[in-house]
Coordinates of C-alpha atoms in Angstrom, one line a residue:
X1 CA -35.9 161.9 -92.3
X2 CA -36.6 165.5 -91.0
X3 CA -34.6 168.3 -92.3
X4 CA -33.0 168.8 -88.9
X5 CA -32.2 165.3 -88.6
X6 CA -30.3 165.4 -91.7
X7 CA -28.6 168.5 -90.5
X8 CA -27.6 167.0 -87.1
X9 CA -26.2 164.1 -89.1
X10 CA -24.1 166.5 -91.2
X11 CA -23.0 168.2 -88.0
X12 CA -22.0 164.5 -86.6
X13 CA -20.0 163.8 -89.8
X14 CA -18.3 167.3 -89.5
X15 CA -17.3 166.6 -86.0
X16 CA -15.9 163.3 -87.1
X17 CA -13.9 165.1 -89.7
X18 CA -12.7 167.8 -87.1
X19 CA -11.3 165.0 -84.7
X20 CA -9.6 162.1 -87.4
X21 CA -6.3 163.9 -86.7
X22 CA -7.0 165.4 -83.0
X23 CA -7.2 168.8 -84.7
X24 CA -8.9 170.6 -87.5
X25 CA -7.3 169.5 -91.0
X26 CA -5.6 172.3 -92.8
X27 CA -6.6 170.9 -96.2
X28 CA -10.2 169.6 -95.4
X29 CA -12.9 171.3 -97.2
X30 CA -15.2 171.1 -94.3
X31 CA -13.1 173.0 -91.6
X32 CA -15.4 173.1 -88.6
X33 CA -15.5 176.5 -86.6
X34 CA -14.9 176.6 -82.7
X35 CA -17.8 174.7 -80.9
X36 CA -19.8 177.8 -79.6
X37 CA -18.2 180.8 -81.6
X38 CA -20.8 182.9 -83.5
X39 CA -23.7 180.6 -82.8
X40 CA -27.4 181.2 -81.8
X41 CA -29.2 180.0 -78.5
X42 CA -31.1 177.3 -80.8
X43 CA -27.8 176.2 -82.8
X44 CA -25.9 175.5 -79.2
X45 CA -28.8 173.7 -77.7
X46 CA -28.7 171.6 -81.0
X47 CA -24.8 171.4 -81.0
X48 CA -24.8 170.1 -77.3
X49 CA -27.6 167.6 -78.1
X50 CA -25.4 166.2 -80.7
X51 CA -22.7 166.0 -78.5
X52 CA -24.4 164.2 -75.8
X53 CA -25.6 161.6 -78.8
X54 CA -22.0 161.0 -80.2
X55 CA -21.1 159.6 -76.7
X56 CA -23.9 157.1 -76.5
X57 CA -27.3 158.5 -75.7
X58 CA -29.9 157.1 -77.5
X59 CA -31.5 160.0 -79.3
X60 CA -31.9 158.6 -82.7
X61 CA -32.2 155.1 -84.0
X62 CA -31.2 153.6 -87.3
X63 CA -33.7 151.2 -89.3
X64 CA -32.1 147.9 -89.7
X65 CA -31.7 146.1 -92.6
X66 CA -33.8 143.3 -91.4
X67 CA -36.7 145.4 -90.3
X68 CA -37.3 148.0 -93.3
X69 CA -40.2 149.2 -95.2
X70 CA -40.4 150.9 -98.4
X71 CA -41.1 154.8 -99.0
X72 CA -43.7 156.3 -101.3
X73 CA -41.0 156.1 -104.1
X74 CA -40.5 152.5 -103.8
X75 CA -37.1 152.7 -102.3
X76 CA -36.0 150.9 -99.1
X77 CA -36.0 152.7 -95.9
X78 CA -33.0 150.7 -94.5
X79 CA -30.4 153.1 -93.0
X80 CA -33.2 155.7 -92.2
X81 CA -32.4 158.1 -89.2
X82 CA -35.4 157.8 -86.9
X83 CA -36.3 160.0 -83.5
X84 CA -36.6 157.9 -80.4
X85 CA -39.3 160.2 -78.8
X86 CA -39.2 158.6 -75.4
X87 CA -35.9 160.2 -74.7
X88 CA -36.5 163.7 -75.7
X89 CA -37.4 165.1 -72.6
X90 CA -34.5 163.7 -70.8
X91 CA -32.1 165.8 -73.0
X92 CA -34.2 169.0 -73.0
X93 CA -35.5 168.3 -76.5
X94 CA -38.7 169.8 -77.7
X95 CA -41.2 167.1 -79.0
X96 CA -43.3 166.9 -82.0
X97 CA -46.2 168.9 -80.4
X98 CA -44.1 172.1 -81.0
X99 CA -44.1 171.2 -84.8
X100 CA -48.0 171.7 -84.9
X101 CA -49.8 173.6 -87.8
X102 CA -49.5 173.5 -91.5
X103 CA -46.6 171.1 -92.4
X104 CA -46.1 173.2 -95.4
X105 CA -45.1 176.4 -93.4
X106 CA -43.3 174.5 -91.0
X107 CA -41.0 172.8 -93.4
X108 CA -40.0 176.1 -94.8
X109 CA -39.3 177.8 -91.5
X110 CA -37.5 174.5 -90.3
X111 CA -35.1 174.4 -93.3
X112 CA -34.2 178.0 -93.1
X113 CA -33.2 177.5 -89.4
X114 CA -31.2 174.3 -90.3
X115 CA -29.3 176.5 -93.2
X116 CA -28.6 179.0 -90.4
X117 CA -27.1 176.0 -88.5
X118 CA -25.0 174.6 -91.4
X119 CA -23.7 178.3 -91.7
X120 CA -22.7 178.5 -88.0
X121 CA -21.2 175.1 -88.7
X122 CA -19.1 176.5 -91.7
X123 CA -20.9 173.9 -93.9
X124 CA -21.6 175.1 -97.3
X125 CA -25.1 174.9 -98.4
X126 CA -25.7 171.5 -100.4
X127 CA -27.6 173.2 -103.2
X128 CA -24.6 175.3 -103.9
X129 CA -22.7 172.1 -105.1
X130 CA -25.7 170.3 -106.7
X131 CA -26.2 173.2 -109.2
X132 CA -22.8 173.2 -110.7
X133 CA -20.1 170.9 -112.7
X134 CA -19.3 169.0 -109.4
X135 CA -23.1 167.8 -109.1
X136 CA -24.1 164.3 -108.8
X137 CA -26.8 163.6 -111.4
X138 CA -29.7 161.1 -110.9
X139 CA -31.4 158.9 -113.7
X140 CA -32.8 156.5 -111.3
X141 CA -34.1 157.1 -107.7
X142 CA -31.6 156.0 -105.3
X143 CA -31.6 156.1 -101.3
X144 CA -28.0 156.1 -100.5
X145 CA -28.7 155.4 -96.8
X146 CA -30.0 151.9 -97.7
X147 CA -26.9 150.8 -99.7
X148 CA -24.6 148.6 -97.5
X149 CA -21.6 148.3 -99.7
X150 CA -20.0 150.5 -102.5
X151 CA -17.6 149.1 -105.1
X152 CA -15.0 151.2 -107.1
X153 CA -13.2 150.7 -110.3
X154 CA -9.9 152.3 -110.2
X155 CA -8.4 153.7 -113.4
X156 CA -10.2 156.9 -114.2
X157 CA -12.6 156.5 -111.4
X158 CA -10.5 156.5 -108.0
X159 CA -7.4 157.7 -110.0
X160 CA -7.8 160.8 -111.8
X161 CA -5.6 160.6 -115.0
X162 CA -4.7 163.8 -117.1
X163 CA -6.3 162.4 -120.4
X164 CA -4.0 164.5 -122.4
X165 CA -0.8 162.9 -120.8
X166 CA -2.2 159.3 -120.5
X167 CA -3.4 159.1 -123.9
X168 CA -0.6 161.2 -125.7
X169 CA 1.9 158.6 -124.5
X170 CA -0.6 155.5 -125.4
X171 CA -0.7 157.1 -128.7
X172 CA 3.0 157.2 -129.1
X173 CA 3.3 153.5 -128.4
X174 CA 0.6 152.8 -130.7
X175 CA 2.4 154.5 -133.6
X176 CA 5.6 152.6 -132.7
X177 CA 3.8 149.2 -133.1
X178 CA 2.4 150.5 -136.3
X179 CA 5.7 151.5 -137.7
X180 CA 6.9 148.0 -136.8
X181 CA 4.1 146.5 -138.6
X182 CA 5.0 148.3 -141.6
X183 CA 2.4 151.4 -141.4
X184 CA 3.4 155.1 -142.7
X185 CA 3.3 156.8 -139.5
X186 CA 6.0 159.5 -140.1
X187 CA 4.6 163.1 -139.5
X188 CA 1.7 162.1 -137.4
X189 CA 0.6 163.5 -133.8
X190 CA -1.6 163.0 -131.4
X191 CA -4.7 165.1 -131.5
X192 CA -6.8 164.9 -128.5
X193 CA -9.8 166.9 -129.8
X194 CA -10.1 164.4 -133.0
X195 CA -11.9 162.0 -130.9
X196 CA -14.3 162.2 -128.0
X197 CA -15.8 159.3 -126.0
X198 CA -19.3 158.3 -127.3
X199 CA -18.7 158.2 -130.9
X200 CA -18.9 155.1 -132.9
X201 CA -16.5 153.7 -135.5
X202 CA -18.0 152.7 -138.6
X203 CA -15.4 149.8 -139.5
X204 CA -17.2 149.3 -143.1
X205 CA -16.9 152.8 -144.3
X206 CA -13.8 154.1 -142.6
X207 CA -16.2 156.9 -140.6
X208 CA -16.1 158.0 -137.3
X209 CA -20.0 159.1 -136.4
X210 CA -22.0 160.3 -133.6
X211 CA -25.6 159.1 -133.2
X212 CA -28.7 160.3 -131.3
X213 CA -30.4 158.4 -128.8
X214 CA -32.1 156.4 -131.7
X215 CA -29.2 155.4 -133.6
X216 CA -29.7 158.1 -136.2
X217 CA -26.4 159.6 -137.5
X218 CA -26.0 163.2 -136.9
X219 CA -22.3 164.0 -137.7
X220 CA -19.6 162.0 -139.4
X221 CA -16.0 162.6 -139.9
X222 CA -13.8 160.2 -142.8
X223 CA -10.6 160.2 -141.8
X224 CA -9.9 163.8 -140.4
X225 CA -12.3 165.1 -142.8
X226 CA -15.8 166.1 -141.4
X227 CA -18.4 165.3 -143.9
X228 CA -21.1 167.8 -144.7
X229 CA -24.7 167.4 -143.6
X230 CA -25.7 166.3 -147.2
X231 CA -23.2 163.8 -147.3
X232 CA -24.1 162.2 -144.1
X233 CA -27.8 162.2 -145.1
X234 CA -27.1 160.4 -148.4
X235 CA -24.9 158.1 -146.6
X236 CA -26.9 157.3 -143.4
X237 CA -30.1 158.5 -144.3
X238 CA -31.4 154.6 -144.1
X239 CA -29.2 153.0 -141.4
X240 CA -29.1 153.0 -138.2
X241 CA -26.1 152.8 -135.7
X242 CA -27.0 149.2 -133.9
X243 CA -24.2 148.6 -131.4
X244 CA -25.1 144.8 -131.3
X245 CA -23.6 144.4 -134.7
X246 CA -20.2 144.2 -133.3
X247 CA -18.7 143.4 -136.8
X248 CA -19.9 146.7 -138.2
X249 CA -20.0 149.2 -135.2
X250 CA -17.5 149.8 -132.3
X251 CA -18.4 151.9 -129.4
X252 CA -16.0 154.2 -128.0
X253 CA -17.2 154.0 -124.3
X254 CA -14.1 154.8 -122.3
X255 CA -11.5 157.3 -122.5
X256 CA -8.8 154.4 -123.0
X257 CA -10.3 154.2 -126.3
X258 CA -9.5 157.7 -127.6
X259 CA -5.7 157.2 -128.5
X260 CA -6.4 154.0 -130.5
X261 CA -9.3 155.8 -132.6
X262 CA -7.4 158.7 -133.0
X263 CA -4.2 156.5 -134.8
X264 CA -7.3 154.6 -136.8
X265 CA -8.6 157.6 -138.1
X266 CA -5.2 158.9 -139.3
X267 CA -4.6 155.4 -141.0
X268 CA -7.9 156.0 -143.2
X269 CA -6.3 159.0 -144.5
X270 CA -3.0 157.0 -145.1
X271 CA -5.2 154.3 -146.9
X272 CA -7.1 156.7 -149.0
X273 CA -4.0 158.4 -150.5
X274 CA -2.8 155.0 -151.5
X275 CA 0.1 154.9 -149.0
X276 CA -1.1 151.2 -147.2
X277 CA 0.0 148.5 -149.4
X278 CA -2.1 145.2 -149.4
X279 CA 0.7 143.2 -148.0
X280 CA 0.0 145.4 -144.4
X281 CA -3.7 144.9 -144.2
X282 CA -6.6 143.4 -146.5
X283 CA -7.8 146.3 -149.0
X284 CA -10.9 147.7 -147.4
X285 CA -11.5 149.8 -143.9
X286 CA -12.8 146.8 -142.3
X287 CA -9.6 145.1 -142.9
X288 CA -7.5 148.3 -142.0
X289 CA -9.6 148.4 -138.5
X290 CA -8.9 144.5 -137.9
X291 CA -5.2 145.5 -138.5
X292 CA -5.1 148.7 -136.6
X293 CA -7.2 146.9 -133.7
X294 CA -4.9 143.9 -133.4
X295 CA -2.2 146.4 -133.0
X296 CA -4.0 148.3 -130.6
X297 CA -4.7 145.2 -128.5
X298 CA -1.0 144.1 -128.8
X299 CA -0.3 147.5 -127.8
X300 CA -2.4 147.6 -124.6
X301 CA -0.8 144.0 -123.6
X302 CA 2.6 145.0 -124.3
X303 CA 2.6 148.5 -123.3
X304 CA -0.2 150.1 -121.3
X305 CA -0.3 147.0 -119.1
X306 CA 3.9 146.9 -119.1
X307 CA 6.0 149.9 -120.6
X308 CA 3.4 152.9 -120.2
X309 CA 2.2 151.7 -116.8
X310 CA 5.9 151.5 -115.9
X311 CA 6.5 155.1 -116.8
X312 CA 3.5 156.4 -115.0
X313 CA 4.8 154.3 -111.6
X314 CA 7.9 155.9 -112.0
X315 CA 6.7 159.5 -112.7
X316 CA 2.9 159.5 -111.3
X317 CA 2.9 163.3 -110.8
X318 CA 3.1 163.6 -114.8
X319 CA 0.1 161.7 -115.2
X320 CA -2.3 161.7 -112.3
X321 CA -4.2 164.5 -111.0
X322 CA -4.3 164.7 -107.3
X323 CA -7.8 165.1 -105.6
X324 CA -7.6 165.9 -101.9
X325 CA -11.2 165.4 -101.3
X326 CA -11.3 162.0 -102.7
X327 CA -10.0 160.1 -99.5
X328 CA -12.1 162.2 -97.3
X329 CA -15.2 161.2 -99.4
X330 CA -14.4 157.4 -99.0
X331 CA -13.6 158.3 -95.2
X332 CA -17.1 159.3 -94.7
X333 CA -18.6 156.6 -96.2
X334 CA -16.6 153.9 -94.2
X335 CA -17.3 155.9 -91.1
X336 CA -21.2 155.9 -92.1
X337 CA -21.1 152.1 -92.1
X338 CA -20.7 151.5 -95.7
X339 CA -18.4 148.5 -96.6
X340 CA -15.8 149.6 -99.4
X341 CA -15.0 147.7 -102.3
X342 CA -12.1 148.1 -104.7
X343 CA -12.1 146.0 -107.8
X344 CA -9.9 146.7 -110.5
X345 CA -8.4 144.7 -113.6
X346 CA -5.1 146.5 -112.8
X347 CA -2.3 144.2 -111.3
X348 CA -0.9 144.2 -107.7
X349 CA 1.9 146.5 -107.9
X350 CA 0.4 149.0 -110.4
X351 CA -2.5 149.2 -108.0
X352 CA -0.6 149.7 -104.9
X353 CA 1.6 152.4 -106.6
X354 CA -1.3 154.4 -107.9
X355 CA -3.4 154.1 -104.7
X356 CA -0.4 155.0 -102.4
X357 CA 0.3 158.2 -104.6
X358 CA -3.4 159.4 -104.6
X359 CA -4.4 158.4 -101.3
X360 CA -2.1 158.2 -98.5
X361 CA -0.8 161.7 -98.1
X362 CA -4.5 163.0 -97.6
X363 CA -5.5 160.5 -94.9
X364 CA -5.6 161.0 -91.2
X365 CA -3.6 159.2 -88.3
X366 CA -0.9 157.7 -90.6
X367 CA -3.9 155.9 -92.4
X368 CA -3.0 153.8 -95.6
X369 CA -5.2 153.2 -98.7
X370 CA -5.8 149.7 -97.8
X371 CA -7.1 150.6 -94.3
X372 CA -10.3 152.3 -96.2
X373 CA -11.6 149.1 -98.0
X374 CA -13.0 145.9 -96.7
X375 CA -11.8 143.9 -99.6
X376 CA -9.6 144.7 -102.5
X377 CA -9.5 142.7 -105.5
X378 CA -6.7 143.1 -108.2
X379 CA -6.7 141.3 -111.6
X380 CA -10.4 141.0 -111.4
X381 CA -10.9 140.3 -115.3
X382 CA -14.0 142.5 -115.8
X383 CA -16.4 142.1 -117.5
X384 CA -16.2 138.4 -116.8
X385 CA -16.0 139.1 -113.0
X386 CA -19.7 139.9 -113.1
X387 CA -20.8 137.2 -115.5
X388 CA -19.1 133.9 -114.4
X389 CA -16.8 132.6 -111.5
X390 CA -12.8 132.6 -111.6
X391 CA -10.5 131.2 -109.2
X392 CA -9.9 133.1 -106.2
X393 CA -6.2 133.8 -104.7
X394 CA -5.2 135.7 -101.7
X395 CA -2.2 138.2 -102.2
X396 CA -0.1 137.1 -98.9
X397 CA 3.4 139.3 -99.3
X398 CA 4.3 142.8 -100.4
X399 CA 5.8 141.3 -103.4
X400 CA 2.8 140.1 -104.6
X401 CA 2.8 136.2 -104.1
X402 CA -0.6 134.5 -103.9
X403 CA -2.2 131.6 -102.5
X404 CA -5.4 129.7 -103.4
X405 CA -8.6 130.4 -101.2
X406 CA -12.3 129.9 -101.3
X407 CA -13.4 133.0 -99.4
X408 CA -12.6 136.7 -99.1
X409 CA -12.6 138.0 -95.5
X410 CA -12.5 141.6 -93.9
X411 CA -9.6 143.5 -94.7
X412 CA -8.1 140.8 -97.6
X413 CA -6.3 141.5 -100.8
X414 CA -7.3 139.2 -103.6
X415 CA -6.8 138.6 -107.3
X416 CA -9.8 137.3 -109.4
X417 CA -13.1 135.8 -108.2
X418 CA -16.5 137.1 -109.1
X419 CA -19.2 139.1 -108.1
X420 CA -21.2 136.6 -106.5
X421 CA -18.1 135.6 -104.6
X422 CA -18.2 139.0 -103.1
X423 CA -21.9 139.0 -102.3
X424 CA -21.9 135.7 -100.5
X425 CA -18.4 136.8 -98.5
X426 CA -20.2 140.1 -97.4
X427 CA -23.7 138.7 -97.3
X428 CA -25.2 141.6 -99.0
X429 CA -26.8 141.0 -102.2
X430 CA -27.9 142.7 -105.3
X431 CA -29.4 146.6 -104.9
X432 CA -27.8 146.7 -101.5
X433 CA -24.3 147.1 -103.4
X434 CA -23.4 150.3 -105.4
X435 CA -20.7 149.9 -107.9
X436 CA -19.1 152.9 -109.4
X437 CA -16.7 152.8 -112.3
X438 CA -16.0 154.8 -115.7
X439 CA -16.9 152.3 -118.2
X440 CA -20.3 151.7 -119.5
X441 CA -19.9 148.3 -120.4
X442 CA -16.9 146.7 -118.4
X443 CA -18.4 148.4 -115.0
X444 CA -21.8 149.9 -115.2
X445 CA -24.0 147.6 -117.6
X446 CA -22.3 144.3 -116.5
X447 CA -22.9 144.8 -112.8
X448 CA -26.4 146.2 -113.4
X449 CA -27.6 143.3 -115.8
X450 CA -25.9 140.5 -114.1
X451 CA -25.9 141.4 -110.4
X452 CA -28.5 144.0 -110.2
X453 CA -26.2 146.2 -108.6
X454 CA -26.9 149.8 -108.1
X455 CA -24.5 151.8 -110.5
X456 CA -22.4 155.0 -110.8
X457 CA -20.8 156.2 -113.9
X458 CA -17.8 158.5 -113.6
X459 CA -17.4 160.8 -116.7
X460 CA -14.6 163.1 -116.3
X461 CA -15.5 165.1 -119.2
X462 CA -18.8 166.3 -117.5
X463 CA -16.9 169.3 -115.6
X464 CA -16.1 170.8 -119.1
X465 CA -19.4 170.0 -120.7
X466 CA -21.1 171.7 -117.9
X467 CA -19.0 174.9 -118.2
X468 CA -19.6 174.8 -121.8
X469 CA -23.2 174.8 -121.4
X470 CA -23.2 177.5 -119.1
X471 CA -21.4 179.6 -121.4
X472 CA -23.7 178.5 -124.4
X473 CA -26.6 179.7 -123.0
X474 CA -26.9 183.0 -124.7
X475 CA -26.1 181.4 -128.0
X476 CA -28.8 178.6 -127.5
X477 CA -31.2 181.0 -126.4
X478 CA -30.9 183.2 -129.7
X479 CA -31.1 180.3 -131.7
X480 CA -34.2 178.7 -130.1
X481 CA -35.8 182.4 -130.5
X482 CA -34.8 182.3 -134.1
X483 CA -36.4 178.7 -134.5
X484 CA -39.6 179.4 -132.9
X485 CA -39.8 182.8 -135.2
X486 CA -39.4 180.5 -138.4
X487 CA -42.3 178.4 -137.1
X488 CA -44.6 181.0 -136.4
X489 CA -43.6 182.4 -140.0
X490 CA -43.7 178.8 -141.5
X491 CA -47.2 177.9 -139.9
X492 CA -48.7 181.2 -141.6
X493 CA -47.0 180.3 -144.8
X494 CA -48.1 177.1 -145.0
X495 CA -51.7 178.1 -144.5
X496 CA -51.6 180.8 -147.3
X497 CA -49.9 178.1 -149.5
X498 CA -52.6 175.6 -148.9
X499 CA -55.4 178.3 -149.7
X500 CA -53.6 179.2 -152.8
X501 CA -53.6 175.5 -153.8
X502 CA -57.3 175.1 -153.2
X503 CA -58.0 178.0 -155.3
X504 CA -55.8 176.7 -158.3
X505 CA -57.4 173.5 -158.3
X506 CA -61.1 174.8 -158.2
X507 CA -62.1 173.6 -154.9
X508 CA -63.8 176.1 -152.6
X509 CA -61.7 178.2 -150.0
X510 CA -61.8 177.7 -146.3
X511 CA -63.6 181.0 -145.8
X512 CA -65.4 183.5 -147.5
X513 CA -62.5 186.0 -147.2
X514 CA -60.0 183.4 -148.7
X515 CA -62.6 182.9 -151.6
X516 CA -62.7 186.7 -152.4
X517 CA -59.2 187.7 -151.7
X518 CA -57.2 188.6 -154.8
X519 CA -54.4 186.1 -156.1
X520 CA -51.8 189.0 -156.3
X521 CA -52.4 189.9 -152.7
X522 CA -52.2 186.2 -151.8
X523 CA -49.1 185.6 -153.4
X524 CA -47.3 188.7 -152.4
X525 CA -47.8 187.8 -149.0
X526 CA -46.4 184.4 -149.5
X527 CA -43.3 185.5 -151.1
X528 CA -42.6 188.0 -148.0
X529 CA -42.9 185.3 -146.0
X530 CA -40.8 183.0 -148.1
X531 CA -37.8 185.4 -148.2
X532 CA -38.2 185.9 -144.5
X533 CA -37.8 182.3 -143.8
X534 CA -35.0 181.9 -146.4
X535 CA -33.0 185.0 -144.3
X536 CA -33.8 183.3 -141.1
X537 CA -32.2 179.7 -142.5
X538 CA -29.3 181.5 -143.2
X539 CA -28.7 182.8 -139.9
X540 CA -29.9 179.4 -138.3
X541 CA -27.7 177.0 -140.1
X542 CA -24.2 178.3 -139.1
X543 CA -25.6 179.0 -135.4
X544 CA -26.6 175.3 -135.4
X545 CA -23.2 174.4 -136.7
X546 CA -21.6 176.3 -133.9
X547 CA -23.6 174.7 -131.1
X548 CA -21.6 172.8 -128.8
X549 CA -18.2 174.1 -130.2
X550 CA -17.2 175.5 -126.9
X551 CA -17.0 171.6 -125.7
X552 CA -15.5 170.4 -129.2
X553 CA -15.3 172.0 -132.7
X554 CA -16.1 169.0 -134.6
X555 CA -18.6 166.7 -132.4
X556 CA -20.2 169.7 -130.4
X557 CA -21.4 168.6 -126.7
X558 CA -20.8 165.1 -125.3
X559 CA -24.5 164.5 -124.2
X560 CA -26.5 166.0 -127.2
X561 CA -26.9 165.0 -130.5
X562 CA -28.3 168.3 -132.2
X563 CA -30.1 171.1 -130.4
X564 CA -32.7 169.0 -128.5
X565 CA -32.0 165.5 -128.8
X566 CA -29.5 163.2 -126.3
X567 CA -26.5 161.6 -127.9
X568 CA -26.1 157.9 -128.0
X569 CA -23.8 157.8 -125.3
X570 CA -26.3 159.9 -122.9
X571 CA -28.8 157.1 -123.7
X572 CA -26.6 154.5 -122.6
X573 CA -25.7 156.5 -119.5
X574 CA -29.2 156.7 -118.7
X575 CA -30.1 153.2 -119.4
X576 CA -27.5 151.8 -117.1
X577 CA -26.4 154.2 -114.7
X578 CA -28.7 155.0 -111.6
X579 CA -26.2 158.2 -111.0
X580 CA -23.4 159.8 -112.7
X581 CA -21.1 162.4 -111.8
X582 CA -17.6 164.0 -113.0
X583 CA -15.4 162.2 -109.8
X584 CA -15.7 160.4 -106.9
X585 CA -14.9 163.5 -104.7
X586 CA -18.3 165.1 -105.3
X587 CA -19.6 162.6 -103.0
X588 CA -18.0 164.4 -100.3
X589 CA -20.6 167.3 -100.7
X590 CA -23.6 165.1 -100.7
X591 CA -23.2 162.9 -97.4
X592 CA -23.5 159.2 -97.1
X593 CA -27.1 159.7 -96.3
X594 CA -28.4 161.4 -99.7
X595 CA -31.7 160.6 -101.2
X596 CA -31.0 160.9 -104.9
X597 CA -34.4 161.7 -106.9
X598 CA -34.9 161.3 -110.6
X599 CA -36.1 164.2 -112.1
X600 CA -39.3 164.6 -113.9
X601 CA -39.1 162.8 -117.6
X602 CA -40.6 165.3 -119.8
X603 CA -42.5 164.1 -123.1
X604 CA -43.4 165.5 -126.2
X605 CA -47.1 166.4 -125.4
X606 CA -46.3 168.1 -122.0
X607 CA -45.3 171.3 -123.2
X608 CA -48.4 171.5 -125.0
X609 CA -50.7 170.6 -122.2
X610 CA -49.2 173.2 -119.8
X611 CA -49.8 175.8 -122.5
X612 CA -53.5 174.8 -122.8
X613 CA -53.5 174.9 -119.4
X614 CA -52.5 178.5 -119.0
X615 CA -54.8 179.3 -122.0
X616 CA -57.5 177.7 -119.9
X617 CA -56.6 179.5 -116.9
X618 CA -56.5 183.0 -118.1
X619 CA -59.9 181.9 -119.7
X620 CA -61.4 181.3 -116.4
X621 CA -59.7 184.8 -114.8
X622 CA -61.3 186.8 -117.5
X623 CA -64.8 185.4 -117.0
X624 CA -64.4 186.3 -113.2

């Protein structure tokens, strides 16, 4: 699609937003200015053309699902907008003859004019959002135009919870259960900074660890005490975190697991103090985890799905953060022809209450949240929903009464079923469906592995991490400069050390100058370099320790393990999520026609080849 066509599509969307309520919406982030105010002649001409298109003239055509091809990146062209050149003259439009010349120059010129048009329309520049904490980040190229249906999880996806409020109450209920089992919980309180998503519980040693993308442990905590680098090296120097060994490792890949993990690590402290008797749990950390996990699962069934959710339904404003842009983003997708699905493990009453609270007040024309979705499935029993088939029931009354059925229909509300049933009902399959959720295993990996759906992960902490990374740029730049200095000094020191080694063993030195060098001069230079490296280490070590503390003082950044390496969580995200972002409403700034293109994946030798190319280029310039 050309830049101009993309902008025209954007404007059509803006018009649709502006007319949903019959007048501009006061809370709309895309408030459109009066039609011809402060516009150029070219802009007015294009706007008139779009108005004509909106009432039926066939300037554009959409590539159908049955006649699509594949572009140069291997993505389907289904849903692309095309120009019908035969109709251009009838509407006073310039044809392709006006775009003759070097396409590189024409592209920048047209992009600049399109940017002016967006400004006239009161629409912010797309790049202003993409390069921010509200961006959508791409791991695998995804043409959103070719997506026919978008499915959504609810909790922590469509419903943006206040983490501290939700997990704090879940923790309170967890402690009540632990107390009833005889665990010593007096004096304990919820520490939201003790645990972050992406950590791994070592059930064997009673530790909480942070691993890099390869599974090497970089940081560890025993109970509530962080272990030193030496302790970590001695304990895990010969071990890798392997999530397939579920009897040893427990991956905390969702915010729901935070409160249970906090309680367990605090129980490890009580266990080490001898405050937990053998009658309560088996005498080791694995047994302690099993006991606490059993309590946690009982908590989830009895309280999180019962008392806590009842508490949230009675006072949703205390637990749910409103997002006015979220319903508008879904409305754009629906009006662009996407079929929208809600697939949640929550029950009917909780789903209805939460969705009404979060959506209805921000929708136009007395719409309700049900009007957005083609199919709603509650009590879906994910991840089994993606793996096998369960009976399907239709919810037929406001009280949640159900009856058996065999096929879902548009606008229906159902319980159970399966992903395969959804595909059959919509006659849409595989990579035509995008599924959006917050849980790497339950939502993203299972829909990817078993159904080959495209996937999007919601990671609420990204906004805070992005901000922390921005504010850490100066610190990280200084740290990298110090490490680079040490590398240069260290290279020189190592060469001198090797020369001294050869002299001491009676071997010929590499050069005549090295052979004739006085031993004292050689050792003096080495001594100075060694002192320099030691002083650099004294400065580098605490800076490395502090890297990432703006996000979390104990664990550093969510996505990183060390200065340059990715965390185990980030590796899972890249493996299973085609795109990821902090909240669903970020789609509002991208349009339903977005082409997400993954970034170049750098390799270890890329920087060296770039450096060599610069050297060779300089040599050629000098010869000239």
